[in-house]
mmCIF file of C-alpha atoms and ligand atoms in Angstrom:
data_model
loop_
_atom_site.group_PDB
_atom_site.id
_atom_site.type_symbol
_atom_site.label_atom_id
_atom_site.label_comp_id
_atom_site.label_asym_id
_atom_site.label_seq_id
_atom_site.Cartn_x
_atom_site.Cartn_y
_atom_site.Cartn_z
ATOM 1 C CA UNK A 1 0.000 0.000 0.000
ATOM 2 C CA UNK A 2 1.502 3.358 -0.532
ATOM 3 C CA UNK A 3 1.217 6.804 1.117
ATOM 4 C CA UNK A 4 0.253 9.788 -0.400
ATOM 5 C CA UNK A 5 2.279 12.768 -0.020
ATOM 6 C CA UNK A 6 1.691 16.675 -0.741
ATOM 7 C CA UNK A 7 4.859 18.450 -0.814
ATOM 8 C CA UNK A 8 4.913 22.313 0.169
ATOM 9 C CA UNK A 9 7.517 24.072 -1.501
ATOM 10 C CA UNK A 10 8.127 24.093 -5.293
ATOM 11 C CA UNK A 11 11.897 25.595 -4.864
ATOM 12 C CA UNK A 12 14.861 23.453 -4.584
ATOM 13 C CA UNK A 13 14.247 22.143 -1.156
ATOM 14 C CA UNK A 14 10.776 20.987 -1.747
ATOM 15 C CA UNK A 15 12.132 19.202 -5.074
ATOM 16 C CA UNK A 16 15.281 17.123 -3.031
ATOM 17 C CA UNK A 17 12.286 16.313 -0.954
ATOM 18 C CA UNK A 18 10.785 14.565 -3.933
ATOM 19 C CA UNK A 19 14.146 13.290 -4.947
ATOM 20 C CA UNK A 20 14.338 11.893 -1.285
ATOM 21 C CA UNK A 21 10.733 10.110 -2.165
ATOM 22 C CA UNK A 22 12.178 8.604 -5.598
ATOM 23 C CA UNK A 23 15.164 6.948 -3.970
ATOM 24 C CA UNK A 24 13.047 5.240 -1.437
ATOM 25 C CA UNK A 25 10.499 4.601 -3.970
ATOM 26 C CA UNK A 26 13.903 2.572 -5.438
ATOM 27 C CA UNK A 27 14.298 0.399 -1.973
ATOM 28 C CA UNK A 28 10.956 -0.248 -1.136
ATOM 29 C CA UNK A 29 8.840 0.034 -3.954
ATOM 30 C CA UNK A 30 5.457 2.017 -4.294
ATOM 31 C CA UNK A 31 6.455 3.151 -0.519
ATOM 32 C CA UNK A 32 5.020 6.517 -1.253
ATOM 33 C CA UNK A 33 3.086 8.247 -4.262
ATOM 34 C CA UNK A 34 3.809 12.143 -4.508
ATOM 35 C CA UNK A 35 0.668 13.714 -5.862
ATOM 36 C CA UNK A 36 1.551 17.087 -5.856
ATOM 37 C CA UNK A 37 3.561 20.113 -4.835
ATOM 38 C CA UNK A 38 1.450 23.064 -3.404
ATOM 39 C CA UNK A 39 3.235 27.179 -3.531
ATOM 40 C CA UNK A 40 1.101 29.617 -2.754
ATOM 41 C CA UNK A 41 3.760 31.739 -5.134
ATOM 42 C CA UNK A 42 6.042 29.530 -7.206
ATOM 43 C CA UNK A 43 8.418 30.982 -9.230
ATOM 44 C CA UNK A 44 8.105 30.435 -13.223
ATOM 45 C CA UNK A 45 11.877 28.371 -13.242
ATOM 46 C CA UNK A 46 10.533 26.253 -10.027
ATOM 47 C CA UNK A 47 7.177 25.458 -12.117
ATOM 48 C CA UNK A 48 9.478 24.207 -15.143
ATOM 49 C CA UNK A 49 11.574 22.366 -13.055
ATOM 50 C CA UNK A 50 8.610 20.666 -11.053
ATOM 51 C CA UNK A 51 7.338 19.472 -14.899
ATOM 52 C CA UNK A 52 10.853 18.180 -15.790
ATOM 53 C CA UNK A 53 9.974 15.240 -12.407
ATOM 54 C CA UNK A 54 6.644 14.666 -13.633
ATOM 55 C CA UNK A 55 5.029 16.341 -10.818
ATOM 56 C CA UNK A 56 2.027 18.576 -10.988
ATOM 57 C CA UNK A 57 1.169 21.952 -9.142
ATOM 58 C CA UNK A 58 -1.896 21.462 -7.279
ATOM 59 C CA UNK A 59 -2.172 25.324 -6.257
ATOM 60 C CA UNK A 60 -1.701 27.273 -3.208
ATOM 61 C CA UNK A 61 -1.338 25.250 0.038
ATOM 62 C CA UNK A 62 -5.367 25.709 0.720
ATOM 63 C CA UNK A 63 -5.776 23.952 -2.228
ATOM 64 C CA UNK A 64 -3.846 20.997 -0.963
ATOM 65 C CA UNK A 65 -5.573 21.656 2.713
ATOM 66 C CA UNK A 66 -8.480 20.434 1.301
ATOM 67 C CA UNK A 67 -8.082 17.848 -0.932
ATOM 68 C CA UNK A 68 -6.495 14.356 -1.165
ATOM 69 C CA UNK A 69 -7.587 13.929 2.596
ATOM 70 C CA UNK A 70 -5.229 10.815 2.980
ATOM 71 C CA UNK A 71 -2.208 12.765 1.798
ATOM 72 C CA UNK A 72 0.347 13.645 4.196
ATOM 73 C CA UNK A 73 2.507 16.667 4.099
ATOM 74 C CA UNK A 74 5.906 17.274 3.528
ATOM 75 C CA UNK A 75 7.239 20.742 4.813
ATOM 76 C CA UNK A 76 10.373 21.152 1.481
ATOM 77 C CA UNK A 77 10.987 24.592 2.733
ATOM 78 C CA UNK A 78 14.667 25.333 4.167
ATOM 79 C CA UNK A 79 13.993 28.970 5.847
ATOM 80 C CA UNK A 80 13.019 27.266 9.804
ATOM 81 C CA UNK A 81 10.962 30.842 9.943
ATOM 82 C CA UNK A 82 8.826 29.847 6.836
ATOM 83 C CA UNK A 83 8.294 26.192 7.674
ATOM 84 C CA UNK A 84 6.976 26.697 11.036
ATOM 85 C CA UNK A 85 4.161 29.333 9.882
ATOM 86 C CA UNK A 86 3.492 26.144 6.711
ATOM 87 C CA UNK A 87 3.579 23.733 9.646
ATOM 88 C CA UNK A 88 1.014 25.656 11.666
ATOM 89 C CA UNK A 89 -1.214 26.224 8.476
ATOM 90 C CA UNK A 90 -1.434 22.726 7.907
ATOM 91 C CA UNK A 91 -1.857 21.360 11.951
ATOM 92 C CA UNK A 92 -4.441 23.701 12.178
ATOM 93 C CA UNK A 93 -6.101 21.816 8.894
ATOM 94 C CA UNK A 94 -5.890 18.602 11.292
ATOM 95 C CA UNK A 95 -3.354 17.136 8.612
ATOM 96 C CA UNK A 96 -0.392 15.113 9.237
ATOM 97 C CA UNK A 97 3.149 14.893 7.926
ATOM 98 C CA UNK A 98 5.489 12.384 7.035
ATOM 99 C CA UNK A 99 9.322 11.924 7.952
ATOM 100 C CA UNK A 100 11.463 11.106 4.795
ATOM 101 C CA UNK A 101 14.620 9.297 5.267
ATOM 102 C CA UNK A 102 16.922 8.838 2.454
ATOM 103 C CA UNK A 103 18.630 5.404 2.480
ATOM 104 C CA UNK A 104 21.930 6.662 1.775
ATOM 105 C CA UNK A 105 21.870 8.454 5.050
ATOM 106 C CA UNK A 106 23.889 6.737 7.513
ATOM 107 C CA UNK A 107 22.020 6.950 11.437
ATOM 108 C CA UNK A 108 24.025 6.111 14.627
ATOM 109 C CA UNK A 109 22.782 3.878 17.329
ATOM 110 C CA UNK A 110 20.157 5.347 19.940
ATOM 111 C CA UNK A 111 19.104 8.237 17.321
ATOM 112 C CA UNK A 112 15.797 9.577 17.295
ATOM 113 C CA UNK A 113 14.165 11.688 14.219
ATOM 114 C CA UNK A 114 10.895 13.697 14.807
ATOM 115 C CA UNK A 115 8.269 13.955 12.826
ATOM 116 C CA UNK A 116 8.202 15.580 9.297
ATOM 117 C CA UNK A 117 12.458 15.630 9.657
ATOM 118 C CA UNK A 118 13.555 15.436 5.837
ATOM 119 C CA UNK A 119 17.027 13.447 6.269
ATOM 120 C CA UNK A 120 19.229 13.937 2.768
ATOM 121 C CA UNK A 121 21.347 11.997 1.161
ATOM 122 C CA UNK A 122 24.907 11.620 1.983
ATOM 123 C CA UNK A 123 23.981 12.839 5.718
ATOM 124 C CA UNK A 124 25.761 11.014 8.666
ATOM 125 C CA UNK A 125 24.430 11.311 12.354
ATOM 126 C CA UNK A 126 26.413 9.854 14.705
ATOM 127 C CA UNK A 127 25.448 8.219 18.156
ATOM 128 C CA UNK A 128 22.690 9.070 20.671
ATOM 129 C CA UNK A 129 21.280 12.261 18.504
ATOM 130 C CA UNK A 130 17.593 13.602 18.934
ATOM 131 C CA UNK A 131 16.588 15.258 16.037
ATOM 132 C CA UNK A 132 12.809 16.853 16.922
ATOM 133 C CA UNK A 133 10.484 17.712 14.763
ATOM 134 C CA UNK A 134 10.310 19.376 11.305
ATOM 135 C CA UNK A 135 14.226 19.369 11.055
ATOM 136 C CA UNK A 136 16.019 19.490 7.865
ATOM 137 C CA UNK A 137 19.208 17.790 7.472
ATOM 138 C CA UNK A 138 20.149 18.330 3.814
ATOM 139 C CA UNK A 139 22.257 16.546 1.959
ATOM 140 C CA UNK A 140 26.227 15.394 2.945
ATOM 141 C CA UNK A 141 26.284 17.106 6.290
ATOM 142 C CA UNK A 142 27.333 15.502 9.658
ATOM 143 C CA UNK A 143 25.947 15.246 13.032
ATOM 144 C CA UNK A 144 28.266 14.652 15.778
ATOM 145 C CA UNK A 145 27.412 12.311 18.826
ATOM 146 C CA UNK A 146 25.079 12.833 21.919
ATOM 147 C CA UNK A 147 24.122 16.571 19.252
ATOM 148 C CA UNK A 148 20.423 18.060 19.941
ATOM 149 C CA UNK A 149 18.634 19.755 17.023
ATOM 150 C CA UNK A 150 15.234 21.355 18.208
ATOM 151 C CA UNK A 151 12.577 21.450 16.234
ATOM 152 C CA UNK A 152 12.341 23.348 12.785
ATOM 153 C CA UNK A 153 16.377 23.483 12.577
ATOM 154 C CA UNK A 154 17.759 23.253 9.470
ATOM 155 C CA UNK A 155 21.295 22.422 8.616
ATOM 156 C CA UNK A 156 22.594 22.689 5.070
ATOM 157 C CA UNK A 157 24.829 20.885 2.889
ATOM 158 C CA UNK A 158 28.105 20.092 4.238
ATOM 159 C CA UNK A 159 27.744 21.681 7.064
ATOM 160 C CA UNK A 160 29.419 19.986 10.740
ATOM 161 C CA UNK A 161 27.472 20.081 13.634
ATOM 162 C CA UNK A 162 29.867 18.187 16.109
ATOM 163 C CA UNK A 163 29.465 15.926 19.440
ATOM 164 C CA UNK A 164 27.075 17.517 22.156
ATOM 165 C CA UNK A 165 26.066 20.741 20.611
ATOM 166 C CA UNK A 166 22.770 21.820 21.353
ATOM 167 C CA UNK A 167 20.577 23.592 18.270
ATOM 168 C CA UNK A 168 18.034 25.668 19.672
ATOM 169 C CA UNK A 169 14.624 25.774 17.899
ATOM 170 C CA UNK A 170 13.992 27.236 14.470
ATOM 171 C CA UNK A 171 18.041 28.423 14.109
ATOM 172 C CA UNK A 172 19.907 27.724 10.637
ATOM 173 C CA UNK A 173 23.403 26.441 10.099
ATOM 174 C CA UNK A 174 24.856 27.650 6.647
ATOM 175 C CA UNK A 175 26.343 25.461 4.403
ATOM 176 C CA UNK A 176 30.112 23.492 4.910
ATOM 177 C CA UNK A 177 29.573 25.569 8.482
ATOM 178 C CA UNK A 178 31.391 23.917 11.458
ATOM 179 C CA UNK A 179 29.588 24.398 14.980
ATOM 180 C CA UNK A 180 32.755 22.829 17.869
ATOM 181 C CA UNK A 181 31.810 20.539 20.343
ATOM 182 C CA UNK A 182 29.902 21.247 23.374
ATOM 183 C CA UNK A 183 28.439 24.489 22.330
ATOM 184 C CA UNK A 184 24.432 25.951 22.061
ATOM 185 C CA UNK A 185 23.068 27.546 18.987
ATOM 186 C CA UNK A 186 20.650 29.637 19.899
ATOM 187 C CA UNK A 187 16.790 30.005 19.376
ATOM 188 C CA UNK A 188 16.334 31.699 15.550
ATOM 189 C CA UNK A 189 19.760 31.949 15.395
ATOM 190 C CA UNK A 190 21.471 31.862 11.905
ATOM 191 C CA UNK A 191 25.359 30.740 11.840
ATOM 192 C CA UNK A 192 26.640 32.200 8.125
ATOM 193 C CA UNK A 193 27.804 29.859 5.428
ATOM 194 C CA UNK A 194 31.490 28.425 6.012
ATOM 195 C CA UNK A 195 31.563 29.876 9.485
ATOM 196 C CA UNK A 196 33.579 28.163 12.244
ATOM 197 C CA UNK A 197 31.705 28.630 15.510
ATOM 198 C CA UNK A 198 33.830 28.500 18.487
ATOM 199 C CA UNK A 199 31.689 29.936 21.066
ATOM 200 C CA UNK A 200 28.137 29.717 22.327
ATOM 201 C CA UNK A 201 25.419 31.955 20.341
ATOM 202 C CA UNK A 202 23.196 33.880 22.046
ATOM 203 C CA UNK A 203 19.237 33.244 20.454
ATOM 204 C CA UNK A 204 18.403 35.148 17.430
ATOM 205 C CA UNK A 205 21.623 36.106 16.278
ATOM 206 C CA UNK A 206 23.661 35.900 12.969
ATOM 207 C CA UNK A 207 27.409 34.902 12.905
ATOM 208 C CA UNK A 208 29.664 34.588 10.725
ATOM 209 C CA UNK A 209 33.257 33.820 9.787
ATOM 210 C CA UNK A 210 36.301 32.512 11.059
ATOM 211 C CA UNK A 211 35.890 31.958 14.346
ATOM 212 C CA UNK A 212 32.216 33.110 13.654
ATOM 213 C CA UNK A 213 31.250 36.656 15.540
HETATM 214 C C1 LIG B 301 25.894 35.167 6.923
HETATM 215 C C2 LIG B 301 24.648 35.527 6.142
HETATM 216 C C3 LIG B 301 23.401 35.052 6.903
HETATM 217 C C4 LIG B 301 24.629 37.044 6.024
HETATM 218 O O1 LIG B 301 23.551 37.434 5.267
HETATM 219 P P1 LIG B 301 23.237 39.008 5.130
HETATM 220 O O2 LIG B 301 22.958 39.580 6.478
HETATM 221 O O3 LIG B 301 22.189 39.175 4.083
HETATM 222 O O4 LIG B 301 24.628 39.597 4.701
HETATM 223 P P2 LIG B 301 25.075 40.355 3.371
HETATM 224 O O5 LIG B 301 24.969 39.460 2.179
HETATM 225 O O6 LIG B 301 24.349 41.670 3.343
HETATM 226 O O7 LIG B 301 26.611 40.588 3.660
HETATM 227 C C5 LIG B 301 27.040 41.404 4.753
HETATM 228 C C6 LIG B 301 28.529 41.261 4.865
HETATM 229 O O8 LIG B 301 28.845 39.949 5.345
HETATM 230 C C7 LIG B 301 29.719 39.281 4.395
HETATM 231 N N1 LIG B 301 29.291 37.889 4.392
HETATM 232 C C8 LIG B 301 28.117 37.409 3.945
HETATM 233 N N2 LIG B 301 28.064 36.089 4.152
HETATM 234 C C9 LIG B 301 29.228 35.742 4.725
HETATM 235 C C10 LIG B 301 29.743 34.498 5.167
HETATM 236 N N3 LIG B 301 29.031 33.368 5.074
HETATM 237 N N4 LIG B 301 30.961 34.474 5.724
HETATM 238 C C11 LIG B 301 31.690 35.628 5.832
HETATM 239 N N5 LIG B 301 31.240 36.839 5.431
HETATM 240 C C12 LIG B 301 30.018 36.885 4.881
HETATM 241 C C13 LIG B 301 29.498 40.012 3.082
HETATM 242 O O9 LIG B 301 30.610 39.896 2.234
HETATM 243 C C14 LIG B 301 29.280 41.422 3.562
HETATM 244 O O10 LIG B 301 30.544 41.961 3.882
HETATM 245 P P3 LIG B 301 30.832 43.542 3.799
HETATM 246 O O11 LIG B 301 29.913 44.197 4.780
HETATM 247 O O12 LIG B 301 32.269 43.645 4.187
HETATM 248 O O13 LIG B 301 30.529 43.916 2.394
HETATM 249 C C15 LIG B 301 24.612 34.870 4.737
HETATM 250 O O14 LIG B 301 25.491 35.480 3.823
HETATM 251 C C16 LIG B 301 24.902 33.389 4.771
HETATM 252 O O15 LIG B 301 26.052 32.934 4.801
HETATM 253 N N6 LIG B 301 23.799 32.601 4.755
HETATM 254 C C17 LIG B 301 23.848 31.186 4.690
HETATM 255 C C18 LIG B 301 23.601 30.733 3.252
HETATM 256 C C19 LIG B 301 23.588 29.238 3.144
HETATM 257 O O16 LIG B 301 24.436 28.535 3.645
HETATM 258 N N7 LIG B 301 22.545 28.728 2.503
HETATM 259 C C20 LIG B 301 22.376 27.324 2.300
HETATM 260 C C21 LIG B 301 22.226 27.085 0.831
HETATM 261 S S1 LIG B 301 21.928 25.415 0.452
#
């Protein structure tokens, strides 16, 4: 039997969520059937690209609110800030979401992934990580050991979150950054791309650099 899925987000993250789908679609076949992206504003390039996959624009998200009514939803939207007001839209619709997994992501013992996390591939999460809900992990980044990332975190390509760092909720970790061990992101926070964070940082902040200020 295989779940439907509505994906929110026509840009690039909401298509690697679909690319997440096709690759487990290739493990455990008919696993999941996408039936459409929702964008309450796609751009005209996003729209192209979506028909290049094969997958159709259903509308704006209240479009997808209220149709499909076994679909669940897939929050492809990297901005944490953006994804939590989607996520809220769509709880308040009484829908539910679905956690993708790629299965060329490598998971540590003792881990635990939330619900609606989109895991890419090439992503390695070492031992005894919590990884709440609505967290993106995109693709080829690492997660050290014993590491906390809150709910609607997102943590981009490459990027190296090491052993017992705390995320706070809804902050964003730039691509190839490296967060040092032991350390707390803070709430909203937003640590640049390629930054080396040696220090704790303070909730809704931006740093950047090397060490990141
Ligand atoms: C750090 C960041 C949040 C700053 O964004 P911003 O506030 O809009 O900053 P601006 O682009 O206006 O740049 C401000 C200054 O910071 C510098 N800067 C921007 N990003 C930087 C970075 N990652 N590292 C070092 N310096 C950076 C700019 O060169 C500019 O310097 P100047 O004042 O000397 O001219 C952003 O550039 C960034 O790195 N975001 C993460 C992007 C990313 O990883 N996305 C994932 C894609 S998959």
């Amino acid at each position: 039997m295989t779940t439907e899925l509505i994906v929110v987000g026509a840009g690039g993250a909401g298509r690697e969520a679909i690319d997440i789908v096709t690759a487990l679609n290739k493990a455990h076949p008919s696993c999941f059937t996408v039936v459409g992206v929702v964008d309450d504003g796609p751009r005209a390039a996003h729209l192209e690209r979506l028909e290049r996959l094969g997958v159709p624009h259903l509308g704006a998200l209240k479009v997808g609110l209220t149709s499909f009514p076994a679909a669940r939803f897939v929050v492809g939207v990297a901005d944490p800030a953006v994804r939590h007001r989607l996520y809220a839209q769509i709880s308040a619709a009484s829908r539910s979401f679905t956690t993708l997994i790629h299965p060329d992501a490598a998971l540590g013992s003792d881990v635990t992934i939330g619900d609606g996390a989109l895991i890419a591939a090439g992503v390695r999460i070492s031992t005894g990580v919590r990884i709440d809900e609505q967290v993106h992990v995109a693709a080829g980044a690492l997660i050290g050991h014993d590491t906390h990332l809150s709910g609607f975190t997102t943590v981009s390509p490459g990027a190296i979150v090491s052993g017992e760092v705390t995320v706070g909720p809804g902050a964003f970790v730039g691509a190839g950054a490296v967060v040092l061990q032991n350390l707390r992101v803070g709430m909203g926070s937003v640590v640049g791309a390629a930054a080396c964070v040696v220090g704790d940082v303070a909730a809704s902040t931006t740093v950047k650099g090397v060490p990141a200020r």
